[in-house]
PDB file of C-alpha atoms in Angstrom:
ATOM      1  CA  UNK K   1       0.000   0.000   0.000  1.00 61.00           C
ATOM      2  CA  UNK K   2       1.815   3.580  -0.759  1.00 73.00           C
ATOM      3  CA  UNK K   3       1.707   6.428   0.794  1.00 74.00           C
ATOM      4  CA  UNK K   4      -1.460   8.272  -0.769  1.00 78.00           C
ATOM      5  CA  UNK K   5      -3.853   5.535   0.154  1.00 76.00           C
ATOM      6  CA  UNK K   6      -2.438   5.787   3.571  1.00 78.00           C
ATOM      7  CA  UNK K   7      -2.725   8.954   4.206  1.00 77.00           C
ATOM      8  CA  UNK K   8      -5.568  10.280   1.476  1.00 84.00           C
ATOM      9  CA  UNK K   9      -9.089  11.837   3.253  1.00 76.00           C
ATOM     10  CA  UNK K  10     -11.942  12.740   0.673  1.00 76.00           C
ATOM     11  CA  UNK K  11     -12.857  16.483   1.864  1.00 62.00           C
ATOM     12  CA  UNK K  12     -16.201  15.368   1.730  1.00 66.00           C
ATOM     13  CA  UNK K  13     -18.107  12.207   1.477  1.00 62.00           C
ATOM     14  CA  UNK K  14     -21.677  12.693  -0.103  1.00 59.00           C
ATOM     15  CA  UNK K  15     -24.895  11.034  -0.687  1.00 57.00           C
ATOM     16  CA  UNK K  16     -26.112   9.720  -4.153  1.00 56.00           C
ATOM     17  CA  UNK K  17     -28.467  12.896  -4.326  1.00 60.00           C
ATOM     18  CA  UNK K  18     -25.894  15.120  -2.994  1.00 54.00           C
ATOM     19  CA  UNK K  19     -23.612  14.194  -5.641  1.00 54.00           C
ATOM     20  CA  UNK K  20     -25.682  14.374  -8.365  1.00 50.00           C
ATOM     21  CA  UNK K  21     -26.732  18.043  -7.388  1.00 53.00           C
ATOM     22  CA  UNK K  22     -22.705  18.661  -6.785  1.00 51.00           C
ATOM     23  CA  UNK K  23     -21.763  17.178 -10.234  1.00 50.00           C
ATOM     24  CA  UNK K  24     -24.317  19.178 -12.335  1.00 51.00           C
ATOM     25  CA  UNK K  25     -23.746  22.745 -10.387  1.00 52.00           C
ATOM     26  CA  UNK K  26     -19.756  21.936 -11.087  1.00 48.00           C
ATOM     27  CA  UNK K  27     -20.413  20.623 -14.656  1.00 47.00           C
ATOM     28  CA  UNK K  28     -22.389  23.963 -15.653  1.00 46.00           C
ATOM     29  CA  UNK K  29     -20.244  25.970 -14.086  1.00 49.00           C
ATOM     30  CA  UNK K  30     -17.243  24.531 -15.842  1.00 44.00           C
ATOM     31  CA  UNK K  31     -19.153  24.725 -18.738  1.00 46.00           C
ATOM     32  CA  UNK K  32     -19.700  28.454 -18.707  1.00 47.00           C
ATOM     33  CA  UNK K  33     -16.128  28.971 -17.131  1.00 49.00           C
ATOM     34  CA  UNK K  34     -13.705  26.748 -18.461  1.00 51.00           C
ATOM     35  CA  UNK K  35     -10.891  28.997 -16.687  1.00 55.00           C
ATOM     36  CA  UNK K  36     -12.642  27.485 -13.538  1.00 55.00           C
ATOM     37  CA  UNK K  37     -10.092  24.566 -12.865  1.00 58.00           C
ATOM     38  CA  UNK K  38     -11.449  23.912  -9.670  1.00 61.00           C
ATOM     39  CA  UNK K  39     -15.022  23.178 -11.001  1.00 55.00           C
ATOM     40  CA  UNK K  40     -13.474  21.180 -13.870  1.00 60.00           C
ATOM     41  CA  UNK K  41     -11.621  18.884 -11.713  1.00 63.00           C
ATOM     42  CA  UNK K  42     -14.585  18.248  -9.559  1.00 67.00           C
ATOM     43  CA  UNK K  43     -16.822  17.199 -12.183  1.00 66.00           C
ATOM     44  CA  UNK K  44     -13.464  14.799 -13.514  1.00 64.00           C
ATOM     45  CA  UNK K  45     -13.362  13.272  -9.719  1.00 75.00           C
ATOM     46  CA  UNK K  46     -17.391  13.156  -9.218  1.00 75.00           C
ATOM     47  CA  UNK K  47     -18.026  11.746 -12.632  1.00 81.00           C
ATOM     48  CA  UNK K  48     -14.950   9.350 -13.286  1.00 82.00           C
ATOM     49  CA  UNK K  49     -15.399   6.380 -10.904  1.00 90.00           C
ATOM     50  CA  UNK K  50     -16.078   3.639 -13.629  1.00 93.00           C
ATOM     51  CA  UNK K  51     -13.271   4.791 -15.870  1.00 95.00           C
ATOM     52  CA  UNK K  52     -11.117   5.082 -12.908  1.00 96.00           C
ATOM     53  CA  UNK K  53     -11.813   1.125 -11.925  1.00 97.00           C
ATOM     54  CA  UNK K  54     -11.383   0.005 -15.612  1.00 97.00           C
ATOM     55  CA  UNK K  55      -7.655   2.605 -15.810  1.00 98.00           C
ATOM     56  CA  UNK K  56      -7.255   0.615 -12.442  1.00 98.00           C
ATOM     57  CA  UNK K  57      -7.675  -2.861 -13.859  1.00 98.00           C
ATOM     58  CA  UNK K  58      -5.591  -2.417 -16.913  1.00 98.00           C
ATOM     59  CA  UNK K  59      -2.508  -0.960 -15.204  1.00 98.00           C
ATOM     60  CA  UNK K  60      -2.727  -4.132 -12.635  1.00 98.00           C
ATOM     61  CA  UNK K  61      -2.208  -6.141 -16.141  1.00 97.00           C
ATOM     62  CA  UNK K  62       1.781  -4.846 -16.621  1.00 97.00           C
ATOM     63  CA  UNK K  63       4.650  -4.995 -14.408  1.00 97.00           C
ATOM     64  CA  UNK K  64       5.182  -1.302 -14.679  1.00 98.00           C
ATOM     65  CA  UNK K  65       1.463  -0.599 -14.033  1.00 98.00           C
ATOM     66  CA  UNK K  66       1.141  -2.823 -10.912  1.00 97.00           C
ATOM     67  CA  UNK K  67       4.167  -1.054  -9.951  1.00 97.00           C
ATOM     68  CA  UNK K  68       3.207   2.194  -9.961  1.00 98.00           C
ATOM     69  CA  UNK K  69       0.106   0.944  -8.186  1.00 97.00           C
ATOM     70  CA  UNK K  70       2.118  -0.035  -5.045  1.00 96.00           C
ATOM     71  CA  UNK K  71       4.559   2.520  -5.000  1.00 96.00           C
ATOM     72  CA  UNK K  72       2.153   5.275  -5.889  1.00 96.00           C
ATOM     73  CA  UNK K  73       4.704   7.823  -6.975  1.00 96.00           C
ATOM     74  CA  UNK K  74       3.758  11.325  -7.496  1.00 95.00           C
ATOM     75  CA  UNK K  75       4.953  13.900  -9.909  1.00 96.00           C
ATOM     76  CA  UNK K  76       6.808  17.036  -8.196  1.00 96.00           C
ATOM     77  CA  UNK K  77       9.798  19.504  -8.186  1.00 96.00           C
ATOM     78  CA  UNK K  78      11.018  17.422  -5.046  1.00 95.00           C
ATOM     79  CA  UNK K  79       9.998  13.779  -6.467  1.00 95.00           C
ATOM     80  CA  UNK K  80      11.808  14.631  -9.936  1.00 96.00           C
ATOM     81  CA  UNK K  81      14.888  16.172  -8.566  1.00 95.00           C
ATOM     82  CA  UNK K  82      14.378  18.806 -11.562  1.00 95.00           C
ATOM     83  CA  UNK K  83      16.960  20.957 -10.226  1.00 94.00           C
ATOM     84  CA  UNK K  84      19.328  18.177 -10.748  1.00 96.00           C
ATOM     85  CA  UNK K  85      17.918  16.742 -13.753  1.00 96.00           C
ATOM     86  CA  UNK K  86      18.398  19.988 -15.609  1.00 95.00           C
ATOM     87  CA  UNK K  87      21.794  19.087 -15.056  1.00 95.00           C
ATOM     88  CA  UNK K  88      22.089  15.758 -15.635  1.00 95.00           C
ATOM     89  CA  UNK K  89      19.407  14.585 -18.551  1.00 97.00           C
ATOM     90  CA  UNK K  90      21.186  13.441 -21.474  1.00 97.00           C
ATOM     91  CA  UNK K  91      20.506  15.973 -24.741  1.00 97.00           C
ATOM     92  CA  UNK K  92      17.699  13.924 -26.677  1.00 97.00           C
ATOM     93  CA  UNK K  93      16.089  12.297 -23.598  1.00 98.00           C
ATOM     94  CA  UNK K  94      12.921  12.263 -22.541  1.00 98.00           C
ATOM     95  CA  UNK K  95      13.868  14.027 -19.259  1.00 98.00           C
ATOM     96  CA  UNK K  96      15.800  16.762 -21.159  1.00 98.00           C
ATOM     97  CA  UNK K  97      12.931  16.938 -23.351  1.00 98.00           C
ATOM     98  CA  UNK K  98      10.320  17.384 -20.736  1.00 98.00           C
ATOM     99  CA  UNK K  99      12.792  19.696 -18.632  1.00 97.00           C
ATOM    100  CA  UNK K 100      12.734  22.280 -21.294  1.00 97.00           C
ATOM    101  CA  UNK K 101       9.042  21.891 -22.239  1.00 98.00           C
ATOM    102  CA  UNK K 102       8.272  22.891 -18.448  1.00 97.00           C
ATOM    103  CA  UNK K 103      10.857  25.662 -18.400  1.00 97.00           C
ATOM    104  CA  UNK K 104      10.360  27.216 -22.010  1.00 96.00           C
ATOM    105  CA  UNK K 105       6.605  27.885 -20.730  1.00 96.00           C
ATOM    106  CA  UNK K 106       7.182  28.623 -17.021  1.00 96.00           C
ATOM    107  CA  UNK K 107       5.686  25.687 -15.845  1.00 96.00           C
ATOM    108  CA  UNK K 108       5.877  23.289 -12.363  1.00 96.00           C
ATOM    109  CA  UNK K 109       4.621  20.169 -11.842  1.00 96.00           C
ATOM    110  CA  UNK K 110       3.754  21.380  -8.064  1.00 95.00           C
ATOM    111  CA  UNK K 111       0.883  23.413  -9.647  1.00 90.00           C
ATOM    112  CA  UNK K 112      -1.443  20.400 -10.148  1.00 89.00           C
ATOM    113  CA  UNK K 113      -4.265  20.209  -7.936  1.00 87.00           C
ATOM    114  CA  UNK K 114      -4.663  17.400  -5.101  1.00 89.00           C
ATOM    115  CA  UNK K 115      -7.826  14.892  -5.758  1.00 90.00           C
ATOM    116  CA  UNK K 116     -10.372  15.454  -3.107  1.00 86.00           C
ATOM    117  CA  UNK K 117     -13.936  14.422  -3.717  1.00 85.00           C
ATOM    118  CA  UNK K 118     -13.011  10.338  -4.726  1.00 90.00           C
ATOM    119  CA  UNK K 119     -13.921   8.592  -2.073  1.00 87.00           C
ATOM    120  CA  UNK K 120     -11.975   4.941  -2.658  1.00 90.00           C
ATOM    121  CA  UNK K 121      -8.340   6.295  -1.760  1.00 92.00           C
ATOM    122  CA  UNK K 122      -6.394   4.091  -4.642  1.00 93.00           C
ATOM    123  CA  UNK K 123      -8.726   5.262  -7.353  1.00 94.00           C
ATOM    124  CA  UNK K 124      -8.093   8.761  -6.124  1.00 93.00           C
ATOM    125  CA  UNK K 125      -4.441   8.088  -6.706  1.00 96.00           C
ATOM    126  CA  UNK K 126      -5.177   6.837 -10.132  1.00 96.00           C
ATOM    127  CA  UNK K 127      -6.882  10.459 -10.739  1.00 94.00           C
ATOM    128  CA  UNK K 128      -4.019  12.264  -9.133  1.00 95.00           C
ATOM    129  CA  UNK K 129      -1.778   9.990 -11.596  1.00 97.00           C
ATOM    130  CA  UNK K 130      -3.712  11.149 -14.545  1.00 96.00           C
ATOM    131  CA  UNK K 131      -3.444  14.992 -13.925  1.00 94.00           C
ATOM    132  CA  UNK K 132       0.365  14.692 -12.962  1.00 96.00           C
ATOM    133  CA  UNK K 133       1.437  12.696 -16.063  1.00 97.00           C
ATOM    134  CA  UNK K 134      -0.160  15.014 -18.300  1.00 96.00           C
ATOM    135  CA  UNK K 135       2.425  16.968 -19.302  1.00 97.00           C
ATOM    136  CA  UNK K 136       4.727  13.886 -19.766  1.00 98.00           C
ATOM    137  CA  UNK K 137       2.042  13.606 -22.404  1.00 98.00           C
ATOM    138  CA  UNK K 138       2.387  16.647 -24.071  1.00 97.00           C
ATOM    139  CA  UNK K 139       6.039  15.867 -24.473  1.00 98.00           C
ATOM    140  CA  UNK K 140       5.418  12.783 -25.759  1.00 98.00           C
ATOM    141  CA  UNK K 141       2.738  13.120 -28.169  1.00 97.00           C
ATOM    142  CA  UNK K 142       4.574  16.783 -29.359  1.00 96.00           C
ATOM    143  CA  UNK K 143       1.568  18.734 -28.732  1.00 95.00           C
ATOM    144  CA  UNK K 144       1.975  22.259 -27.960  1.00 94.00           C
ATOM    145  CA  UNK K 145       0.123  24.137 -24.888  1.00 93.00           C
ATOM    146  CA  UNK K 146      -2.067  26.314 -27.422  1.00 92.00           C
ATOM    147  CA  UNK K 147      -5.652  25.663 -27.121  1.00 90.00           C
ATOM    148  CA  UNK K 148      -5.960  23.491 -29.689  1.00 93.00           C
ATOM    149  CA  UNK K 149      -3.121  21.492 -28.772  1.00 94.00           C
ATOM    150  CA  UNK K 150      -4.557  21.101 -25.321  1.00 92.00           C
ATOM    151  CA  UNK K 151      -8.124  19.944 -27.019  1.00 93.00           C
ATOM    152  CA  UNK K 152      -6.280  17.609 -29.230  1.00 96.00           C
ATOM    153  CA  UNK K 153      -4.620  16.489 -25.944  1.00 96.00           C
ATOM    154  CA  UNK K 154      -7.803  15.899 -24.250  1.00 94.00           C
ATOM    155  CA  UNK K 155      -9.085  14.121 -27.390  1.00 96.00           C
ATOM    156  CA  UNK K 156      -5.624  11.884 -26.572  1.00 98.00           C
ATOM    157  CA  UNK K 157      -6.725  11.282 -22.922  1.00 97.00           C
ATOM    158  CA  UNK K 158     -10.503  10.686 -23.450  1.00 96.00           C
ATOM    159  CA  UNK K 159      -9.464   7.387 -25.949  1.00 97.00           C
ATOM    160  CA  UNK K 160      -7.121   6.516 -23.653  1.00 98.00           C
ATOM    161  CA  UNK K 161      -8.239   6.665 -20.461  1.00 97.00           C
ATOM    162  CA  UNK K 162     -12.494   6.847 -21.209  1.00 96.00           C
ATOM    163  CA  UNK K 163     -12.645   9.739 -18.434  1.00 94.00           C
ATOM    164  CA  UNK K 164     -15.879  11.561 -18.719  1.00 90.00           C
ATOM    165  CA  UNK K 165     -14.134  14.815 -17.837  1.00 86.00           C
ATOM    166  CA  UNK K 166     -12.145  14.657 -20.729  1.00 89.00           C
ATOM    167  CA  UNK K 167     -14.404  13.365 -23.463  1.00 90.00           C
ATOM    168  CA  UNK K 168     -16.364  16.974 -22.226  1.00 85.00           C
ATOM    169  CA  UNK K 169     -13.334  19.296 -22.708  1.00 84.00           C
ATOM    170  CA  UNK K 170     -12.501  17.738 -25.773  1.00 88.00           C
ATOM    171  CA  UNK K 171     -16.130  17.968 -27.342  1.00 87.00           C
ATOM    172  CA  UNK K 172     -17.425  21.418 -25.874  1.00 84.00           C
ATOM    173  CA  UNK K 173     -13.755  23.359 -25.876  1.00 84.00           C
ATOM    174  CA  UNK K 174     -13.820  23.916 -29.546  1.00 88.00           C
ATOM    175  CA  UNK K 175     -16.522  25.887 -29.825  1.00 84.00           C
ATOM    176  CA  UNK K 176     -14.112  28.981 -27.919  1.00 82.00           C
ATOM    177  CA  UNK K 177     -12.331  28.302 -31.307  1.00 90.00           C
ATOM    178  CA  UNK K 178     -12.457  30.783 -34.157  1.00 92.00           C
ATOM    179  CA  UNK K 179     -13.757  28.793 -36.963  1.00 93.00           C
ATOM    180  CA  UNK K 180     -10.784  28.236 -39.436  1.00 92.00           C
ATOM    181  CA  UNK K 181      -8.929  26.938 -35.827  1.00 93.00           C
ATOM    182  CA  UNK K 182     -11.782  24.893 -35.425  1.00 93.00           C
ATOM    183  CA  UNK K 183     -11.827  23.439 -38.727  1.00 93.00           C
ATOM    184  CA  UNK K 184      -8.057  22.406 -38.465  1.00 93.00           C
ATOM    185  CA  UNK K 185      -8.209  20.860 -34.690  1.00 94.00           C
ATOM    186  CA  UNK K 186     -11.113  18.747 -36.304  1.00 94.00           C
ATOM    187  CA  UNK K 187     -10.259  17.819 -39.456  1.00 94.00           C
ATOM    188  CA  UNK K 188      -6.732  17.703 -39.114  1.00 94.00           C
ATOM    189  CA  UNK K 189      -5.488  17.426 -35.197  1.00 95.00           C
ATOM    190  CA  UNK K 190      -8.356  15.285 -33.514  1.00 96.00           C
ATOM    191  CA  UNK K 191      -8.005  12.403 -35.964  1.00 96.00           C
ATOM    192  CA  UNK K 192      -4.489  12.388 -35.444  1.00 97.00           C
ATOM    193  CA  UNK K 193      -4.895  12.412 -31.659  1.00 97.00           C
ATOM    194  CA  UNK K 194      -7.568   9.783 -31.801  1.00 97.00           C
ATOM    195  CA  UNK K 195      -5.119   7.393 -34.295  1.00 98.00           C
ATOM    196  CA  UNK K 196      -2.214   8.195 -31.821  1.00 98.00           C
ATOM    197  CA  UNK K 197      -3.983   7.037 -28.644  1.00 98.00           C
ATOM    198  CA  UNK K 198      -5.570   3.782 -29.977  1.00 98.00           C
ATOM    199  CA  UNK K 199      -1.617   3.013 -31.367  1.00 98.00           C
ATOM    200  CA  UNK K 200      -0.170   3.480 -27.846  1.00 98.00           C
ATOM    201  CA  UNK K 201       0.528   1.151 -25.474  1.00 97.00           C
ATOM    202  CA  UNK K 202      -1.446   1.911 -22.029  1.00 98.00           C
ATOM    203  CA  UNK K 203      -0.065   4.753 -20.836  1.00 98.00           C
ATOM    204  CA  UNK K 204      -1.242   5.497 -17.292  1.00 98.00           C
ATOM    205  CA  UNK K 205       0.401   1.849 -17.233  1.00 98.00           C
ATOM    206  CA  UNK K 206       4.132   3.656 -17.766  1.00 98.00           C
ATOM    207  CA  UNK K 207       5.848   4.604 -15.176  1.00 98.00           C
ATOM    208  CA  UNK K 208       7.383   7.538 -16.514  1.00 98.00           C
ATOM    209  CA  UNK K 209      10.074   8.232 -13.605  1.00 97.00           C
ATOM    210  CA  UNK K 210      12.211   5.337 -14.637  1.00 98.00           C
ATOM    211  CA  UNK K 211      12.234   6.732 -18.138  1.00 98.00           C
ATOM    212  CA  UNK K 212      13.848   9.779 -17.726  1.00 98.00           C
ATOM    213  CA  UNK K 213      17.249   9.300 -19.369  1.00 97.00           C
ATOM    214  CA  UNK K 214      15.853   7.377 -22.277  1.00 98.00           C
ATOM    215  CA  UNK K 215      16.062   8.393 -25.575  1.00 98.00           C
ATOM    216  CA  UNK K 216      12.811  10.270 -26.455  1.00 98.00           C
ATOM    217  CA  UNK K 217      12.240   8.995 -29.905  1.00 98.00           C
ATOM    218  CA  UNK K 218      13.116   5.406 -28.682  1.00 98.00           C
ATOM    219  CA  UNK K 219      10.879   5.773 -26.164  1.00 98.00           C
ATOM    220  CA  UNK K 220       7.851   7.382 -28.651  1.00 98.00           C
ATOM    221  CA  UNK K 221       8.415   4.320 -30.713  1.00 98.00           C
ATOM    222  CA  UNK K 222       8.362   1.584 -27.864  1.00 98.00           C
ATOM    223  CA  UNK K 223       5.110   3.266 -26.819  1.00 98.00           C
ATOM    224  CA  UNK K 224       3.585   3.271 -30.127  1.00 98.00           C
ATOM    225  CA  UNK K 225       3.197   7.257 -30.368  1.00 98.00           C
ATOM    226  CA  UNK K 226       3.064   8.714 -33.896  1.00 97.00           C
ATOM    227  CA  UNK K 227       4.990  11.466 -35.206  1.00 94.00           C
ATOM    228  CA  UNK K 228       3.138  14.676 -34.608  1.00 91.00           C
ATOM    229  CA  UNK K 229       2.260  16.600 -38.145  1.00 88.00           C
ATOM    230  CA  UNK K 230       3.336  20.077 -38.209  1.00 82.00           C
ATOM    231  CA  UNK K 231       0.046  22.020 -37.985  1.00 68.00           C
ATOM    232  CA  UNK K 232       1.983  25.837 -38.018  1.00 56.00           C
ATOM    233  CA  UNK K 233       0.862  26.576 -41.667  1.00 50.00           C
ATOM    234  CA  UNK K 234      -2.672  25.702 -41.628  1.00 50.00           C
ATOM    235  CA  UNK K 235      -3.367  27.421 -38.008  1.00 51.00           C
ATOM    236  CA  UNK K 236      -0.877  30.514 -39.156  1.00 51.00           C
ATOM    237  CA  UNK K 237      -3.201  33.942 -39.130  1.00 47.00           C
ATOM    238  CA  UNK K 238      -6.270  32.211 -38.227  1.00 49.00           C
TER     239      UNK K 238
END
């Protein structure tokens, strides 16, 4: 047993009707507001129990998954050791990839919010685990942090993980798109996402730590990612 399910308290435990009322105030909200990151990761937690159990049962199906299971590692500044992998990560490895993805855009992995409204402690890890590997994702698949690279992202996560939460950002974000942007994340960047993440191996399965110094593009192919097309001349102006 690791140390999340150990220690992990759901802020609040709720009845069937109180979660149901909970869900659809957070959904709408999140809806209306998808700057509110708070309300989206409620409705992720309160809707994502069954995909959470099946994420659960596939990762105990590989050694890698069943050990991240027990050991229940978590992804921050301390857990990393960025300050020393900056250092240390071999030029073309994943870890020197996904230092300088982080860095080039101001970004820390400590920023991710903490699960609180799962009540069965190791699926709460497994949500946890999704948000923290998600930027190991965006390394991985190549996709940028614009909005439509984070909606062809969540296009990505809702094949590969069937999270509710997910499947919703992915189908209601584009309409904040202008319409030639829309056009291209549809026609162009979902089908590649969706193509990507049935190729892949499971990938809340990986335990992405023990990767660090591998070569990137070795690492892609192992995992069964495809190369990412470059989308900067059809999204140029629009």
């Amino acid at each position: 047993m690791g140390r999340w399910t150990k220690e992990y308290v759901p802020a609040r435990v709720m009845s069937a009707p109180a979660k149901a009322i909970f869900t659809m105030s957070a959904s709408l909200t999140a809806l209306w507001n998808p700057e509110r990151a708070d309300m989206v990761a409620a409705v992720g937690e309160t809707t994502g129990e069954s995909a959470l159990r099946n994420i659960r049962r596939r990762m105990t199906r590989t050694r890698e998954g069943r050990l991240v299971l027990q050991e229940q590692p978590r992804v921050t500044s301390t857990s990393l050791a960025l300050n020393e992998l900056r250092q240390t990560a071999p030029v073309g490895s994943f870890g020197r990839a996904y230092v300088e993805f982080m860095d080039q855009r101001g970004f820390s992995p400590d920023e991710r919010p903490l699960v609180r409204y799962v009540r069965e402690p190791s699926l709460a890890y497994v949500m946890q685990r999704f948000r923290e590997v998600h930027d190991f994702w965006h390394v991985l698949t190549g996709l940028d942090t614009t909005v439509q690279g984070e909606l062809a992202l969540k296009w990505f996560e809702s094949v590969q993980t069937g999270l509710p939460v997910a499947t919703m950002s992915a189908v209601v974000g584009p309409l904040r798109l202008t319409r030639p942007k829309r056009r291209v994340l549809l026609t162009r960047m979902v089908p590649w996402a969706i193509r990507c993440a049935n190729n892949c191996e499971d990938l809340m399965s990986v335990y992405y730590e023990h990767h660090l110094e591998e070569d990137i593009d070795q690492l892609r192919q192992r995992l069964g990612f495809l190369p990412v097309p470059n989308w900067t001349t059809l999204t140029k102006g629009s």
